[in-house]
Structure formats: structure tokens, C-alpha cells
mmCIF file of C-alpha atoms in Angstrom:
data_model
loop_
_atom_site.group_PDB
_atom_site.id
_atom_site.type_symbol
_atom_site.label_atom_id
_atom_site.label_comp_id
_atom_site.label_asym_id
_atom_site.label_seq_id
_atom_site.Cartn_x
_atom_site.Cartn_y
_atom_site.Cartn_z
ATOM 1 C CA ASP S 1062 9.600 -14.271 10.356
ATOM 2 C CA ALA S 1063 6.970 -15.623 8.544
ATOM 3 C CA GLY S 1064 5.937 -12.009 7.341
ATOM 4 C CA VAL S 1065 2.389 -10.844 7.574
ATOM 5 C CA ILE S 1066 -0.289 -13.456 7.269
ATOM 6 C CA GLN S 1067 -3.656 -12.901 6.317
ATOM 7 C CA SER S 1068 -6.425 -15.097 5.952
ATOM 8 C CA PRO S 1069 -8.611 -16.356 3.932
ATOM 9 C CA ARG S 1070 -6.923 -15.598 0.699
ATOM 10 C CA HIS S 1071 -9.681 -15.988 -1.316
ATOM 11 C CA GLU S 1072 -13.278 -15.409 0.000
ATOM 12 C CA VAL S 1073 -16.635 -15.494 -2.383
ATOM 13 C CA THR S 1074 -20.115 -14.604 -0.747
ATOM 14 C CA GLU S 1075 -23.552 -13.554 -1.133
ATOM 15 C CA MET S 1076 -24.561 -9.974 -0.577
ATOM 16 C CA GLY S 1077 -25.952 -9.599 2.970
ATOM 17 C CA GLN S 1078 -23.629 -12.278 4.372
ATOM 18 C CA GLU S 1079 -21.119 -11.317 6.914
ATOM 19 C CA VAL S 1080 -17.508 -11.305 5.981
ATOM 20 C CA THR S 1081 -14.499 -11.593 8.305
ATOM 21 C CA LEU S 1082 -10.979 -10.962 7.429
ATOM 22 C CA ARG S 1083 -8.004 -11.803 9.605
ATOM 23 C CA CYS S 1084 -4.494 -10.446 9.820
ATOM 24 C CA LYS S 1085 -1.389 -11.315 12.172
ATOM 25 C CA PRO S 1086 0.888 -8.999 12.243
ATOM 26 C CA ILE S 1087 4.878 -9.221 12.228
ATOM 27 C CA SER S 1088 5.566 -10.082 15.791
ATOM 28 C CA GLY S 1089 7.251 -6.887 17.396
ATOM 29 C CA HIS S 1090 5.215 -4.463 15.189
ATOM 30 C CA ASP S 1091 3.104 -1.653 17.063
ATOM 31 C CA TYR S 1092 1.051 -0.342 13.825
ATOM 32 C CA LEU S 1093 -1.309 -2.454 11.839
ATOM 33 C CA PHE S 1094 -2.912 -1.024 8.746
ATOM 34 C CA TRP S 1095 -5.827 -1.901 6.433
ATOM 35 C CA TYR S 1096 -5.809 -1.011 2.925
ATOM 36 C CA ARG S 1097 -8.310 -2.012 0.325
ATOM 37 C CA GLN S 1098 -7.745 -2.065 -3.692
ATOM 38 C CA THR S 1099 -9.836 -1.773 -6.495
ATOM 39 C CA MET S 1100 -9.406 -0.707 -10.165
ATOM 40 C CA MET S 1101 -11.475 2.314 -9.840
ATOM 41 C CA ARG S 1102 -10.050 3.867 -6.625
ATOM 42 C CA GLY S 1103 -6.117 1.871 -6.154
ATOM 43 C CA LEU S 1104 -5.087 1.638 -2.529
ATOM 44 C CA GLU S 1105 -6.772 3.280 0.168
ATOM 45 C CA LEU S 1106 -6.186 3.066 3.761
ATOM 46 C CA LEU S 1107 -9.301 2.151 5.739
ATOM 47 C CA ILE S 1108 -7.897 1.991 9.572
ATOM 48 C CA TYR S 1109 -4.631 1.667 11.143
ATOM 49 C CA PHE S 1110 -3.833 0.785 14.836
ATOM 50 C CA ASN S 1111 -1.344 1.418 17.333
ATOM 51 C CA ASN S 1112 -0.323 -0.692 20.007
ATOM 52 C CA ASN S 1113 -4.041 -2.132 19.209
ATOM 53 C CA VAL S 1114 -5.765 1.088 19.699
ATOM 54 C CA PRO S 1115 -7.256 2.586 16.661
ATOM 55 C CA ILE S 1116 -5.874 5.850 15.705
ATOM 56 C CA ASP S 1117 -7.435 6.953 12.594
ATOM 57 C CA ASP S 1118 -10.566 5.147 11.182
ATOM 58 C CA SER S 1119 -11.309 7.975 8.969
ATOM 59 C CA GLY S 1120 -10.860 5.922 5.348
ATOM 60 C CA MET S 1121 -13.708 3.208 6.546
ATOM 61 C CA PRO S 1122 -16.150 3.650 4.227
ATOM 62 C CA GLU S 1123 -19.594 2.995 5.760
ATOM 63 C CA ASP S 1124 -21.070 1.280 9.602
ATOM 64 C CA ARG S 1125 -20.814 -1.682 7.883
ATOM 65 C CA PHE S 1126 -17.451 -1.891 7.947
ATOM 66 C CA SER S 1127 -15.446 -2.460 11.593
ATOM 67 C CA ALA S 1128 -12.255 -3.515 12.622
ATOM 68 C CA LYS S 1129 -10.680 -4.487 15.648
ATOM 69 C CA MET S 1130 -6.899 -5.287 17.216
ATOM 70 C CA PRO S 1131 -8.217 -7.581 20.748
ATOM 71 C CA ASN S 1132 -4.268 -8.403 21.098
ATOM 72 C CA ALA S 1133 -0.889 -7.780 19.454
ATOM 73 C CA SER S 1134 -1.054 -10.699 17.547
ATOM 74 C CA PHE S 1135 -4.493 -10.498 15.510
ATOM 75 C CA SER S 1136 -6.949 -8.166 14.060
ATOM 76 C CA ASN S 1137 -9.860 -8.435 12.027
ATOM 77 C CA LEU S 1138 -11.975 -6.674 9.436
ATOM 78 C CA LYS S 1139 -15.473 -7.382 9.229
ATOM 79 C CA ILE S 1140 -18.111 -6.135 6.555
ATOM 80 C CA GLN S 1141 -21.853 -6.663 7.812
ATOM 81 C CA PRO S 1142 -23.667 -6.856 5.326
ATOM 82 C CA SER S 1143 -21.735 -7.387 2.524
ATOM 83 C CA GLU S 1144 -22.365 -5.791 -0.578
ATOM 84 C CA PRO S 1145 -21.402 -6.027 -4.330
ATOM 85 C CA ARG S 1146 -19.272 -3.185 -4.450
ATOM 86 C CA ASP S 1147 -17.269 -4.144 -1.518
ATOM 87 C CA SER S 1148 -15.285 -6.710 -3.747
ATOM 88 C CA ALA S 1149 -11.946 -5.592 -3.663
ATOM 89 C CA VAL S 1150 -8.433 -7.149 -2.458
ATOM 90 C CA TYR S 1151 -8.098 -6.083 1.362
ATOM 91 C CA PHE S 1152 -4.480 -6.008 2.561
ATOM 92 C CA CYS S 1153 -3.084 -5.847 5.953
ATOM 93 C CA ALA S 1154 0.091 -4.458 6.662
ATOM 94 C CA SER S 1155 2.447 -3.729 9.833
ATOM 95 C CA SER S 1156 5.344 -1.606 10.580
ATOM 96 C CA LEU S 1157 7.717 -0.476 13.650
ATOM 97 C CA GLY S 1158 6.037 2.658 13.558
ATOM 98 C CA SER S 1159 7.536 5.790 15.110
ATOM 99 C CA GLY S 1160 5.012 8.731 13.881
ATOM 100 C CA SER S 1161 7.615 10.029 11.925
ATOM 101 C CA GLY S 1162 6.580 8.548 8.801
ATOM 102 C CA THR S 1163 9.876 6.941 7.909
ATOM 103 C CA ASP S 1164 9.244 3.052 8.503
ATOM 104 C CA THR S 1165 8.401 0.768 5.840
ATOM 105 C CA GLN S 1166 5.309 -1.250 6.046
ATOM 106 C CA TYR S 1167 4.844 -4.852 5.263
ATOM 107 C CA PHE S 1168 2.121 -6.122 3.836
ATOM 108 C CA GLY S 1169 0.369 -9.577 3.673
ATOM 109 C CA PRO S 1170 -0.534 -11.330 0.406
ATOM 110 C CA GLY S 1171 -4.142 -10.105 0.483
ATOM 111 C CA THR S 1172 -7.866 -11.522 0.401
ATOM 112 C CA ARG S 1173 -9.434 -11.186 -2.599
ATOM 113 C CA LEU S 1174 -13.097 -10.735 -1.501
ATOM 114 C CA THR S 1175 -15.924 -11.310 -4.102
ATOM 115 C CA VAL S 1176 -19.422 -10.457 -3.099
ATOM 116 C CA LEU S 1177 -22.021 -12.041 -5.350
ATOM 117 C CA GLY O 1006 -5.178 16.668 1.603
ATOM 118 C CA ASP O 1007 -2.336 14.653 0.602
ATOM 119 C CA SER O 1008 -1.978 12.956 -2.865
ATOM 120 C CA VAL O 1009 0.350 11.301 -5.481
ATOM 121 C CA THR O 1010 0.045 11.397 -8.897
ATOM 122 C CA GLN O 1011 2.005 8.820 -11.227
ATOM 123 C CA MET O 1012 1.499 7.450 -14.694
ATOM 124 C CA GLU O 1013 -0.742 4.911 -15.052
ATOM 125 C CA GLY O 1014 0.576 2.862 -17.874
ATOM 126 C CA PRO O 1015 0.372 0.105 -19.046
ATOM 127 C CA VAL O 1016 4.274 1.022 -19.693
ATOM 128 C CA THR O 1017 5.605 -1.791 -22.480
ATOM 129 C CA LEU O 1018 9.069 -1.639 -22.727
ATOM 130 C CA SER O 1019 11.741 -3.971 -24.778
ATOM 131 C CA GLU O 1020 14.289 -5.769 -22.140
ATOM 132 C CA GLU O 1021 17.161 -3.409 -21.854
ATOM 133 C CA ALA O 1022 15.443 -0.350 -22.138
ATOM 134 C CA CYS O 1023 15.707 2.877 -19.869
ATOM 135 C CA LEU O 1024 12.961 3.152 -17.452
ATOM 136 C CA THR O 1025 11.321 6.435 -16.098
ATOM 137 C CA ILE O 1026 8.233 6.363 -14.203
ATOM 138 C CA ASN O 1027 6.934 9.949 -13.215
ATOM 139 C CA CYS O 1028 5.682 10.649 -9.728
ATOM 140 C CA THR O 1029 4.347 13.743 -8.456
ATOM 141 C CA TYR O 1030 3.099 14.598 -5.068
ATOM 142 C CA THR O 1031 1.061 17.114 -2.707
ATOM 143 C CA ALA O 1032 1.633 16.870 1.138
ATOM 144 C CA THR O 1033 1.435 18.730 4.279
ATOM 145 C CA GLY O 1034 5.072 19.056 5.688
ATOM 146 C CA TYR O 1035 7.686 16.840 4.990
ATOM 147 C CA PRO O 1036 6.641 13.337 4.128
ATOM 148 C CA SER O 1037 8.767 10.308 3.216
ATOM 149 C CA LEU O 1038 8.496 9.031 -0.027
ATOM 150 C CA PHE O 1039 8.448 5.467 -1.554
ATOM 151 C CA TRP O 1040 8.072 3.037 -3.985
ATOM 152 C CA TYR O 1041 6.411 -0.159 -3.533
ATOM 153 C CA VAL O 1042 6.216 -2.927 -6.210
ATOM 154 C CA GLN O 1043 3.636 -5.628 -6.728
ATOM 155 C CA TYR O 1044 4.097 -8.757 -8.641
ATOM 156 C CA PRO O 1045 0.812 -10.939 -9.817
ATOM 157 C CA GLY O 1046 -1.047 -12.330 -7.196
ATOM 158 C CA GLU O 1047 0.984 -11.152 -4.253
ATOM 159 C CA GLY O 1048 1.214 -8.076 -1.745
ATOM 160 C CA LEU O 1049 3.484 -4.870 -1.742
ATOM 161 C CA GLN O 1050 6.812 -4.955 -1.127
ATOM 162 C CA LEU O 1051 9.310 -2.148 -0.308
ATOM 163 C CA LEU O 1052 11.438 -1.564 -3.408
ATOM 164 C CA LEU O 1053 13.319 1.860 -2.058
ATOM 165 C CA LYS O 1054 12.422 5.018 -0.196
ATOM 166 C CA ALA O 1055 13.766 8.604 0.549
ATOM 167 C CA THR O 1056 12.800 10.495 3.952
ATOM 168 C CA LYS O 1057 14.480 13.983 3.041
ATOM 169 C CA ALA O 1058 14.670 16.126 0.574
ATOM 170 C CA ASP O 1059 17.703 15.149 -1.763
ATOM 171 C CA ASP O 1060 17.952 11.830 -0.279
ATOM 172 C CA LYS O 1061 18.451 8.830 -2.937
ATOM 173 C CA GLY O 1062 16.887 5.682 -2.470
ATOM 174 C CA SER O 1063 17.926 2.858 -4.445
ATOM 175 C CA ASN O 1064 17.373 -1.125 -4.806
ATOM 176 C CA LYS O 1065 17.940 -4.194 -7.543
ATOM 177 C CA GLY O 1066 19.256 -1.346 -9.875
ATOM 178 C CA PHE O 1067 16.291 1.413 -9.453
ATOM 179 C CA GLU O 1068 16.672 4.676 -8.358
ATOM 180 C CA ALA O 1069 14.489 7.704 -7.323
ATOM 181 C CA THR O 1070 15.507 11.178 -5.766
ATOM 182 C CA TYR O 1071 13.599 13.001 -3.331
ATOM 183 C CA ARG O 1072 12.993 16.714 -5.142
ATOM 184 C CA LYS O 1073 11.310 19.067 -2.907
ATOM 185 C CA GLU O 1074 11.885 21.815 -5.606
ATOM 186 C CA THR O 1075 9.423 19.974 -8.002
ATOM 187 C CA THR O 1076 7.572 17.842 -5.571
ATOM 188 C CA SER O 1077 8.556 14.586 -7.447
ATOM 189 C CA PHE O 1078 10.203 11.164 -6.787
ATOM 190 C CA HIS O 1079 10.393 9.939 -10.437
ATOM 191 C CA LEU O 1080 11.513 5.869 -10.462
ATOM 192 C CA GLU O 1081 14.512 5.379 -13.039
ATOM 193 C CA LYS O 1082 16.318 2.048 -14.030
ATOM 194 C CA GLY O 1083 19.038 2.022 -16.765
ATOM 195 C CA SER O 1084 18.389 -1.475 -18.249
ATOM 196 C CA VAL O 1085 15.100 -3.436 -17.596
ATOM 197 C CA GLN O 1086 14.529 -7.052 -17.469
ATOM 198 C CA VAL O 1087 11.730 -9.365 -17.945
ATOM 199 C CA SER O 1088 11.684 -10.056 -14.155
ATOM 200 C CA ASP O 1089 10.746 -6.313 -13.716
ATOM 201 C CA SER O 1090 7.578 -6.554 -14.993
ATOM 202 C CA ALA O 1091 5.287 -5.805 -12.228
ATOM 203 C CA VAL O 1092 2.819 -3.006 -10.859
ATOM 204 C CA TYR O 1093 4.872 -0.065 -9.300
ATOM 205 C CA PHE O 1094 3.193 2.263 -6.618
ATOM 206 C CA CYS O 1095 4.490 5.543 -5.445
ATOM 207 C CA ALA O 1096 3.479 6.623 -1.924
ATOM 208 C CA LEU O 1097 3.956 9.089 0.780
ATOM 209 C CA SER O 1098 3.640 9.379 4.717
ATOM 210 C CA ALA O 1099 3.322 12.454 6.337
ATOM 211 C CA PRO O 1100 4.574 12.658 10.044
ATOM 212 C CA MET O 1101 1.731 13.755 12.641
ATOM 213 C CA TYR O 1102 3.480 16.442 13.766
ATOM 214 C CA SER O 1103 3.274 18.192 10.354
ATOM 215 C CA GLY O 1104 -0.339 17.462 10.317
ATOM 216 C CA GLY O 1105 0.080 13.774 8.111
ATOM 217 C CA GLY O 1106 -1.725 10.874 9.421
ATOM 218 C CA ALA O 1107 1.599 9.460 10.997
ATOM 219 C CA ASP O 1108 2.692 5.969 9.190
ATOM 220 C CA GLY O 1109 -0.491 5.756 6.940
ATOM 221 C CA LEU O 1110 0.832 5.756 3.408
ATOM 222 C CA THR O 1111 -1.394 7.478 0.622
ATOM 223 C CA PHE O 1112 -0.630 5.919 -2.747
ATOM 224 C CA GLY O 1113 -0.600 6.740 -6.618
ATOM 225 C CA LYS O 1114 -2.807 4.563 -9.014
ATOM 226 C CA GLY O 1115 0.032 2.481 -9.915
ATOM 227 C CA THR O 1116 2.113 2.061 -13.043
ATOM 228 C CA HIS O 1117 1.683 -1.387 -15.068
ATOM 229 C CA LEU O 1118 5.035 -2.372 -16.337
ATOM 230 C CA ILE O 1119 5.448 -4.934 -19.025
ATOM 231 C CA ILE O 1120 8.949 -5.764 -20.149
ATOM 232 C CA GLN O 1121 9.015 -7.899 -23.501
ATOM 233 C CA PRO O 1122 12.145 -10.283 -24.276
#
């Protein structure tokens, strides 16, 4: 399996622009997670999906952030409008999932976002 | 809420030295505990995990034991190599039936490990 695929790997944009980050989970995995990594706050869970349905979006920082999972093979995270403080590495992860908390999450390589 | 505390480093050791990275947690119910490793420019990879008290996770010479009485999951290795240089994250997930967030992971801040030849 190719693992979790994220695109783009790097994104540089200007403040106010819309940014879309993409993720393809491992085939057969029921759960998909979006995380953000910054020096100040470390790794934070933003939102996760089970069977394409958003389960918990309490980590999404503001209304400027939105995420969708239109099918089992794809999810996107949008920031509109983007701000310099959104600069971070965004990771997507997937897992088989059971609700028991024991399953391993498999991470993509991340998208490094820089907002100027 | 759930939280994980780990030494942030950087931790610098010589090759073949013994390693311990401390990790303690607070959580509702009975969490599963994980160590993930991140090499430069890459995503996180699972290093080892333990899903119940007194379980020991092990992989690539690394070990960690789930200690419920001390709420700890310290990472150890007897002899480190230069290739072990990376950032190590301790994490937990608490099951939904105990009030946790299902499989969403709560991470520590990460420990940057540098091994010198």
C-alpha cells in the first residue's frame, strides 16, 4: 500500500488567500484525522471522521477552517481566508479504528504551509 | 481534559549510551499509550504501543511499560545509535466509552534526541 498521501507537500501563499490541503487515506481505513504541528503548540488534533462523517471538530481553531470527506478515498482541509498564524505543518492520518482507542494511526508526510 | 507531559530536550547522547525519555499522562478512563517517532522532513511513525496496564511495548530495541500506578510510559533503549536521532512523541488515546475522544490522539510536545558518534 502507498500509505497516506498528502498534497501539496509545500504551500506558500499570501494572507487572505484560500488554501486547500488534500489527503488520501489508506484504503480500508474507517477513520481519518487532521492534525496541525507548530513549534508553540506542538501537535494538535483538528478534526476527525469516521466513515466519512465528521465526529469531532472541536479542535478546529476558527470558522476560517473547514474540512470535508466526500468519499472514503479523499478529504480536504480548507482555510479561507488564510492568515500568517496558520503557518504550520498539517498532517493527515488514518486508522482502521474501533472506538476503543487501541488502533495505530498511520500518518502522511505532511503539508508545510507558509502564509506570508 | 487529557494531557501528556514529556521532557522536551534536546537530549544529546553519545552513541551506545543508555536512553530514557520520561512521559507521564492524565486521562479519563483507561487510555492506550503510544510512542511515535518523527525523522527530519517526514511524518510520524508508530514506534511502539501498550493498550493496558503493565503491558510492555517494544520495537527496534526500544521499550516502554504502561505504569498505571505512576501514570507513566517512559521510553528506554539500552544502546542508542546515530540513526536513532529524531523527535519522539508520547501520546494517548482514550476510548469513547470512558469519556475519551475515541481514537483521536493527544500528544506530548515531543523530545528531540541527538546522538553523536
